[in-house]
Amino acid sequence: MKMKKLLGLGMAAILSLGMVACSSGGEETEAANKLEAVKESGKLVVGLSAEYPPFEFHSTVDGEDKIVGVDADLAAKIAEEIGVEVEFKEMSFDGLIGALNADKIDIILSGMSPTPEREKNVDFSDLYYVGKNIIAVQEGKEDSITSLDQLKGMKIAVQKGSIQEGFVQELGCESIKSLQAIPDVMTELKNGNVDAVVVNDTVGLLSMQEMGGIVEANFKLDSSNSEEGMAAAINKKDDNAEFLEVINKVVNDFKANDFEKSLQNNIDLATQGA
């Protein structure tokens, strides 16, 4: 009887260990599954807001409307490294992190800057671009701003969900108009509905060139509130170490070898006919 009990306990222990081993193996398989899942799906689903030239925008290529830009070029490089195709999902900028965390997209490549608040919800890659923020005003009003205190009392337009929006909110600006797309933001300024726009320098200067009637203010933001970087973002909930490793490999290679060419090509593309 004792022998049967001992055998029973032994079998239970073996089964228990087997279940633990299987469970552990399953977790390890699941842990490595983000990169594998992308490979198995055959596509990298990229979330972006394609109204941010030269980083992402629509352009007619060979008679077809396509999403192009620096971020689109980087997405293609990442997909090529993984061995899959690219699929773009276009949405509002302020909806991107929610879509990522709802597993509707695999990665955000949309000129997004890492911030402490965003890092609570997503993991960022290494930076592939570092720029700065500038203030845009109507032509002829280059000297209308002389201090941050003066900026606080003006009507300011920014892109909704952007770090520029966070900056003017933190600054305490009294009148902030947050809009979904940069073209809408700049149009508000051109039409005189706001006094100034805070915007990324590359994006803002390109918009000025395309639209006319808008210039950079002579008042410059200092480095503590002007510098910004851009990075890819992926789901923090995923065990994403391998996925992030691949992304960082491509990001750093792109930054070293392809970024400047991509930027110039997409500036040229965005200004065709401007």
mmCIF file of C-alpha atoms in Angstrom:
data_model
loop_
_atom_site.group_PDB
_atom_site.id
_atom_site.type_symbol
_atom_site.label_atom_id
_atom_site.label_comp_id
_atom_site.label_asym_id
_atom_site.label_seq_id
_atom_site.Cartn_x
_atom_site.Cartn_y
_atom_site.Cartn_z
ATOM 1 C CA MET A 1 0.000 0.000 0.000
ATOM 2 C CA LYS A 2 2.800 2.349 0.912
ATOM 3 C CA MET A 3 4.564 1.402 -2.301
ATOM 4 C CA LYS A 4 1.464 2.319 -4.324
ATOM 5 C CA LYS A 5 1.233 5.642 -2.523
ATOM 6 C CA LEU A 6 4.903 6.316 -3.173
ATOM 7 C CA LEU A 7 4.508 5.373 -6.836
ATOM 8 C CA GLY A 8 1.443 7.576 -7.043
ATOM 9 C CA LEU A 9 3.290 10.497 -5.524
ATOM 10 C CA GLY A 10 6.245 9.868 -7.795
ATOM 11 C CA MET A 11 4.054 9.846 -10.888
ATOM 12 C CA ALA A 12 2.292 13.012 -9.714
ATOM 13 C CA ALA A 13 5.640 14.708 -9.207
ATOM 14 C CA ILE A 14 6.837 13.629 -12.652
ATOM 15 C CA LEU A 15 3.614 14.833 -14.258
ATOM 16 C CA SER A 16 3.842 18.071 -12.327
ATOM 17 C CA LEU A 17 7.418 18.619 -13.463
ATOM 18 C CA GLY A 18 6.384 17.783 -17.000
ATOM 19 C CA MET A 19 3.600 20.354 -16.859
ATOM 20 C CA VAL A 20 6.007 22.969 -15.499
ATOM 21 C CA ALA A 21 8.511 22.145 -18.200
ATOM 22 C CA CYS A 22 5.834 22.367 -20.887
ATOM 23 C CA SER A 23 4.516 25.586 -19.386
ATOM 24 C CA SER A 24 7.985 27.071 -19.214
ATOM 25 C CA GLY A 25 8.716 26.040 -22.778
ATOM 26 C CA GLY A 26 5.432 27.554 -23.916
ATOM 27 C CA GLU A 27 6.236 30.827 -22.221
ATOM 28 C CA GLU A 28 9.671 30.906 -23.821
ATOM 29 C CA THR A 29 8.123 30.212 -27.226
ATOM 30 C CA GLU A 30 5.538 32.914 -26.635
ATOM 31 C CA ALA A 31 8.228 35.261 -25.348
ATOM 32 C CA ALA A 32 10.104 35.047 -28.632
ATOM 33 C CA ASN A 33 6.933 35.202 -30.685
ATOM 34 C CA LYS A 34 6.702 38.892 -31.671
ATOM 35 C CA LEU A 35 9.458 38.707 -34.249
ATOM 36 C CA GLU A 36 8.315 35.224 -35.265
ATOM 37 C CA ALA A 37 4.704 36.396 -35.517
ATOM 38 C CA VAL A 38 5.709 39.157 -37.919
ATOM 39 C CA LYS A 39 7.669 36.637 -39.981
ATOM 40 C CA GLU A 40 4.774 34.180 -40.011
ATOM 41 C CA SER A 41 2.280 36.857 -41.037
ATOM 42 C CA GLY A 42 4.494 37.825 -43.963
ATOM 43 C CA LYS A 43 4.061 41.522 -43.305
ATOM 44 C CA LEU A 44 5.146 44.343 -41.024
ATOM 45 C CA VAL A 45 2.116 46.474 -40.181
ATOM 46 C CA VAL A 46 3.286 50.070 -39.748
ATOM 47 C CA GLY A 47 1.129 52.744 -38.130
ATOM 48 C CA LEU A 48 1.602 56.352 -39.222
ATOM 49 C CA SER A 49 -0.098 59.659 -39.868
ATOM 50 C CA ALA A 50 0.790 60.394 -43.482
ATOM 51 C CA GLU A 51 0.501 64.173 -43.310
ATOM 52 C CA TYR A 52 3.981 64.967 -42.054
ATOM 53 C CA PRO A 53 6.296 65.577 -45.031
ATOM 54 C CA PRO A 54 9.097 64.752 -45.581
ATOM 55 C CA PHE A 55 8.764 61.941 -43.013
ATOM 56 C CA GLU A 56 5.436 60.505 -44.217
ATOM 57 C CA PHE A 57 3.034 61.823 -46.827
ATOM 58 C CA HIS A 58 1.043 60.886 -49.910
ATOM 59 C CA SER A 59 2.571 61.239 -53.357
ATOM 60 C CA THR A 60 1.711 60.054 -56.844
ATOM 61 C CA VAL A 61 4.324 57.516 -57.921
ATOM 62 C CA ASP A 62 4.026 55.912 -61.369
ATOM 63 C CA GLY A 63 0.435 57.112 -61.553
ATOM 64 C CA GLU A 64 -0.538 55.647 -58.159
ATOM 65 C CA ASP A 65 -1.157 57.335 -54.831
ATOM 66 C CA LYS A 66 1.385 55.962 -52.353
ATOM 67 C CA ILE A 67 2.565 56.660 -48.832
ATOM 68 C CA VAL A 68 6.181 57.779 -49.045
ATOM 69 C CA GLY A 69 8.725 59.560 -46.864
ATOM 70 C CA VAL A 70 11.732 58.967 -44.649
ATOM 71 C CA ASP A 71 9.705 56.796 -42.267
ATOM 72 C CA ALA A 72 8.330 54.791 -45.196
ATOM 73 C CA ASP A 73 11.890 54.209 -46.422
ATOM 74 C CA LEU A 74 12.963 53.084 -42.951
ATOM 75 C CA ALA A 75 9.926 50.785 -42.695
ATOM 76 C CA ALA A 76 10.899 49.154 -45.995
ATOM 77 C CA LYS A 77 14.432 48.554 -44.678
ATOM 78 C CA ILE A 78 13.137 46.953 -41.463
ATOM 79 C CA ALA A 79 10.714 44.747 -43.402
ATOM 80 C CA GLU A 80 13.492 43.711 -45.778
ATOM 81 C CA GLU A 81 15.726 42.734 -42.854
ATOM 82 C CA ILE A 82 12.936 40.602 -41.367
ATOM 83 C CA GLY A 83 12.026 39.168 -44.783
ATOM 84 C CA VAL A 84 8.437 40.402 -45.042
ATOM 85 C CA GLU A 85 6.356 42.988 -46.906
ATOM 86 C CA VAL A 86 5.269 46.382 -45.547
ATOM 87 C CA GLU A 87 1.653 47.272 -44.877
ATOM 88 C CA PHE A 88 0.854 50.858 -43.870
ATOM 89 C CA LYS A 89 -2.102 51.677 -41.628
ATOM 90 C CA GLU A 90 -2.897 55.363 -41.677
ATOM 91 C CA MET A 91 -4.548 57.030 -38.690
ATOM 92 C CA SER A 92 -4.493 60.185 -36.594
ATOM 93 C CA PHE A 93 -1.209 60.785 -34.791
ATOM 94 C CA ASP A 94 -2.822 60.819 -31.348
ATOM 95 C CA GLY A 95 -4.375 57.398 -32.021
ATOM 96 C CA LEU A 96 -1.143 55.577 -32.858
ATOM 97 C CA ILE A 97 -0.126 54.394 -29.380
ATOM 98 C CA GLY A 98 -3.636 53.127 -28.676
ATOM 99 C CA ALA A 99 -3.595 51.174 -31.957
ATOM 100 C CA LEU A 100 -0.191 49.706 -31.092
ATOM 101 C CA ASN A 101 -1.307 48.568 -27.654
ATOM 102 C CA ALA A 102 -4.481 47.092 -29.157
ATOM 103 C CA ASP A 103 -2.286 44.999 -31.493
ATOM 104 C CA LYS A 104 -3.710 46.648 -34.605
ATOM 105 C CA ILE A 105 -0.202 47.525 -35.774
ATOM 106 C CA ASP A 106 3.273 46.088 -35.173
ATOM 107 C CA ILE A 107 5.282 49.305 -35.080
ATOM 108 C CA ILE A 108 4.896 53.086 -35.134
ATOM 109 C CA LEU A 109 7.057 54.975 -37.608
ATOM 110 C CA SER A 110 5.557 58.436 -37.678
ATOM 111 C CA GLY A 111 8.113 61.006 -36.569
ATOM 112 C CA MET A 112 7.398 60.114 -32.948
ATOM 113 C CA SER A 113 9.684 61.473 -30.231
ATOM 114 C CA PRO A 114 10.411 59.492 -27.058
ATOM 115 C CA THR A 115 9.079 61.192 -23.917
ATOM 116 C CA PRO A 116 8.804 59.886 -20.331
ATOM 117 C CA GLU A 117 5.003 59.778 -20.677
ATOM 118 C CA ARG A 118 5.100 57.787 -23.907
ATOM 119 C CA GLU A 119 7.745 55.444 -22.517
ATOM 120 C CA LYS A 120 5.206 54.280 -19.928
ATOM 121 C CA ASN A 121 3.217 52.726 -22.776
ATOM 122 C CA VAL A 122 5.689 51.784 -25.529
ATOM 123 C CA ASP A 123 9.305 50.786 -26.051
ATOM 124 C CA PHE A 124 11.360 53.021 -28.340
ATOM 125 C CA SER A 125 14.185 52.151 -30.676
ATOM 126 C CA ASP A 126 17.406 54.107 -30.929
ATOM 127 C CA LEU A 127 16.937 57.552 -32.465
ATOM 128 C CA TYR A 128 17.199 57.819 -36.232
ATOM 129 C CA TYR A 129 16.833 61.620 -36.372
ATOM 130 C CA VAL A 130 17.495 64.538 -34.055
ATOM 131 C CA GLY A 131 16.054 67.924 -34.930
ATOM 132 C CA LYS A 132 14.735 70.958 -33.143
ATOM 133 C CA ASN A 133 11.531 72.886 -32.668
ATOM 134 C CA ILE A 134 11.013 76.292 -34.236
ATOM 135 C CA ILE A 135 8.334 78.970 -34.131
ATOM 136 C CA ALA A 136 6.581 79.844 -37.381
ATOM 137 C CA VAL A 137 4.781 83.158 -37.959
ATOM 138 C CA GLN A 138 3.218 85.007 -40.863
ATOM 139 C CA GLU A 139 5.625 86.644 -43.280
ATOM 140 C CA GLY A 140 6.430 90.181 -42.145
ATOM 141 C CA LYS A 141 5.980 89.259 -38.477
ATOM 142 C CA GLU A 142 9.388 87.688 -37.925
ATOM 143 C CA ASP A 143 10.070 89.992 -34.956
ATOM 144 C CA SER A 144 6.618 89.713 -33.382
ATOM 145 C CA ILE A 145 7.915 87.376 -30.656
ATOM 146 C CA THR A 146 10.737 88.417 -28.362
ATOM 147 C CA SER A 147 10.295 86.112 -25.337
ATOM 148 C CA LEU A 148 8.565 82.975 -24.072
ATOM 149 C CA ASP A 149 6.374 85.154 -21.856
ATOM 150 C CA GLN A 150 5.120 86.927 -24.954
ATOM 151 C CA LEU A 151 4.494 83.579 -26.675
ATOM 152 C CA LYS A 152 2.317 82.522 -23.726
ATOM 153 C CA GLY A 153 -0.190 85.264 -24.473
ATOM 154 C CA MET A 154 -0.519 84.442 -28.171
ATOM 155 C CA LYS A 155 -2.834 82.124 -30.077
ATOM 156 C CA ILE A 156 -0.739 79.038 -30.837
ATOM 157 C CA ALA A 157 -1.464 76.109 -33.179
ATOM 158 C CA VAL A 158 0.203 72.688 -32.868
ATOM 159 C CA GLN A 159 -0.348 69.129 -34.011
ATOM 160 C CA LYS A 160 -2.556 67.163 -31.636
ATOM 161 C CA GLY A 161 -0.646 64.600 -29.571
ATOM 162 C CA SER A 162 2.751 66.004 -30.552
ATOM 163 C CA ILE A 163 5.599 66.968 -28.237
ATOM 164 C CA GLN A 164 5.068 70.532 -29.452
ATOM 165 C CA GLU A 165 1.571 70.367 -27.974
ATOM 166 C CA GLY A 166 3.069 69.173 -24.700
ATOM 167 C CA PHE A 167 5.618 71.989 -24.776
ATOM 168 C CA VAL A 168 3.085 74.813 -25.182
ATOM 169 C CA GLN A 169 0.801 73.250 -22.569
ATOM 170 C CA GLU A 170 3.659 73.025 -20.090
ATOM 171 C CA LEU A 171 4.697 76.565 -20.959
ATOM 172 C CA GLY A 172 1.214 77.728 -19.983
ATOM 173 C CA CYS A 173 0.117 79.254 -23.280
ATOM 174 C CA GLU A 174 -3.323 80.772 -22.863
ATOM 175 C CA SER A 175 -4.776 79.855 -26.277
ATOM 176 C CA ILE A 176 -3.783 76.559 -27.888
ATOM 177 C CA LYS A 177 -5.397 75.154 -31.020
ATOM 178 C CA SER A 178 -4.536 71.464 -31.483
ATOM 179 C CA LEU A 179 -5.238 70.020 -34.926
ATOM 180 C CA GLN A 180 -4.757 66.532 -36.351
ATOM 181 C CA ALA A 181 -2.513 67.345 -39.329
ATOM 182 C CA ILE A 182 0.418 69.682 -39.947
ATOM 183 C CA PRO A 183 -1.106 71.117 -43.175
ATOM 184 C CA ASP A 184 -4.157 72.184 -41.139
ATOM 185 C CA VAL A 185 -1.928 73.706 -38.454
ATOM 186 C CA MET A 186 0.049 75.733 -40.978
ATOM 187 C CA THR A 187 -3.107 76.793 -42.839
ATOM 188 C CA GLU A 188 -4.502 78.225 -39.605
ATOM 189 C CA LEU A 189 -1.380 80.366 -39.346
ATOM 190 C CA LYS A 190 -1.403 81.433 -42.983
ATOM 191 C CA ASN A 191 -5.055 82.466 -42.700
ATOM 192 C CA GLY A 192 -4.328 84.538 -39.602
ATOM 193 C CA ASN A 193 -6.461 82.447 -37.250
ATOM 194 C CA VAL A 194 -3.486 81.965 -34.917
ATOM 195 C CA ASP A 195 -0.385 84.047 -34.181
ATOM 196 C CA ALA A 196 2.246 81.330 -34.245
ATOM 197 C CA VAL A 197 2.957 77.627 -34.708
ATOM 198 C CA VAL A 198 5.504 75.522 -32.836
ATOM 199 C CA VAL A 199 6.756 72.784 -35.154
ATOM 200 C CA ASN A 200 9.694 70.517 -35.994
ATOM 201 C CA ASP A 201 12.235 72.452 -38.045
ATOM 202 C CA THR A 202 12.476 70.070 -41.020
ATOM 203 C CA VAL A 203 8.696 69.719 -41.299
ATOM 204 C CA GLY A 204 8.031 73.407 -40.653
ATOM 205 C CA LEU A 205 10.581 74.743 -43.131
ATOM 206 C CA LEU A 206 9.262 72.410 -45.817
ATOM 207 C CA SER A 207 5.699 73.601 -45.155
ATOM 208 C CA MET A 208 6.860 77.218 -45.428
ATOM 209 C CA GLN A 209 8.444 76.453 -48.789
ATOM 210 C CA GLU A 210 5.311 74.719 -50.054
ATOM 211 C CA MET A 211 2.705 77.180 -48.781
ATOM 212 C CA GLY A 212 4.416 80.565 -48.866
ATOM 213 C CA GLY A 213 3.447 83.453 -46.611
ATOM 214 C CA ILE A 214 4.909 81.731 -43.522
ATOM 215 C CA VAL A 215 8.420 82.190 -42.124
ATOM 216 C CA GLU A 216 10.499 81.197 -39.128
ATOM 217 C CA ALA A 217 10.394 83.704 -36.277
ATOM 218 C CA ASN A 218 13.663 85.388 -35.378
ATOM 219 C CA PHE A 219 13.119 84.384 -31.743
ATOM 220 C CA LYS A 220 14.749 80.979 -31.204
ATOM 221 C CA LEU A 221 13.889 78.377 -28.616
ATOM 222 C CA ASP A 222 16.867 77.323 -26.492
ATOM 223 C CA SER A 223 18.146 73.744 -26.529
ATOM 224 C CA SER A 224 16.279 72.777 -23.357
ATOM 225 C CA ASN A 225 12.944 73.117 -25.128
ATOM 226 C CA SER A 226 13.876 72.903 -28.785
ATOM 227 C CA GLU A 227 15.682 69.611 -29.395
ATOM 228 C CA GLU A 228 13.686 66.520 -30.303
ATOM 229 C CA GLY A 229 14.516 63.071 -31.623
ATOM 230 C CA MET A 230 12.520 60.529 -33.594
ATOM 231 C CA ALA A 231 12.378 56.789 -33.001
ATOM 232 C CA ALA A 232 10.344 53.711 -33.845
ATOM 233 C CA ALA A 233 7.898 52.538 -31.173
ATOM 234 C CA ILE A 234 6.768 48.981 -30.423
ATOM 235 C CA ASN A 235 4.375 47.358 -27.981
ATOM 236 C CA LYS A 236 5.716 47.292 -24.432
ATOM 237 C CA LYS A 237 3.470 44.321 -23.582
ATOM 238 C CA ASP A 238 5.209 42.073 -26.070
ATOM 239 C CA ASP A 239 8.396 40.292 -25.121
ATOM 240 C CA ASN A 240 10.106 42.202 -27.862
ATOM 241 C CA ALA A 241 13.854 41.922 -27.260
ATOM 242 C CA GLU A 242 14.592 40.161 -30.564
ATOM 243 C CA PHE A 243 12.205 42.395 -32.492
ATOM 244 C CA LEU A 244 13.765 45.523 -30.998
ATOM 245 C CA GLU A 245 17.267 44.210 -31.682
ATOM 246 C CA VAL A 246 16.468 43.855 -35.391
ATOM 247 C CA ILE A 247 14.857 47.305 -35.497
ATOM 248 C CA ASN A 248 17.851 48.953 -33.804
ATOM 249 C CA LYS A 249 20.267 47.226 -36.185
ATOM 250 C CA VAL A 250 18.381 48.648 -39.175
ATOM 251 C CA VAL A 251 17.825 52.058 -37.559
ATOM 252 C CA ASN A 252 21.528 52.571 -36.876
ATOM 253 C CA ASP A 253 22.538 51.409 -40.335
ATOM 254 C CA PHE A 254 19.884 53.654 -41.906
ATOM 255 C CA LYS A 255 21.014 56.628 -39.836
ATOM 256 C CA ALA A 256 24.647 56.123 -40.829
ATOM 257 C CA ASN A 257 24.203 55.318 -44.508
ATOM 258 C CA ASP A 258 20.767 56.218 -45.872
ATOM 259 C CA PHE A 259 19.097 58.943 -43.818
ATOM 260 C CA GLU A 260 20.497 62.041 -45.545
ATOM 261 C CA LYS A 261 19.776 60.674 -49.017
ATOM 262 C CA SER A 262 16.259 59.624 -47.998
ATOM 263 C CA LEU A 263 15.586 63.024 -46.442
ATOM 264 C CA GLN A 264 16.704 64.942 -49.524
ATOM 265 C CA ASN A 265 14.845 62.625 -51.915
ATOM 266 C CA ASN A 266 11.631 63.046 -49.962
ATOM 267 C CA ILE A 267 12.018 66.814 -49.653
ATOM 268 C CA ASP A 268 12.388 66.908 -53.446
ATOM 269 C CA LEU A 269 9.350 64.646 -53.837
ATOM 270 C CA ALA A 270 7.243 66.725 -51.447
ATOM 271 C CA THR A 271 8.100 69.994 -53.197
ATOM 272 C CA GLN A 272 7.474 68.842 -56.752
ATOM 273 C CA GLY A 273 5.200 71.450 -58.289
ATOM 274 C CA ALA A 274 5.365 73.635 -55.171
#
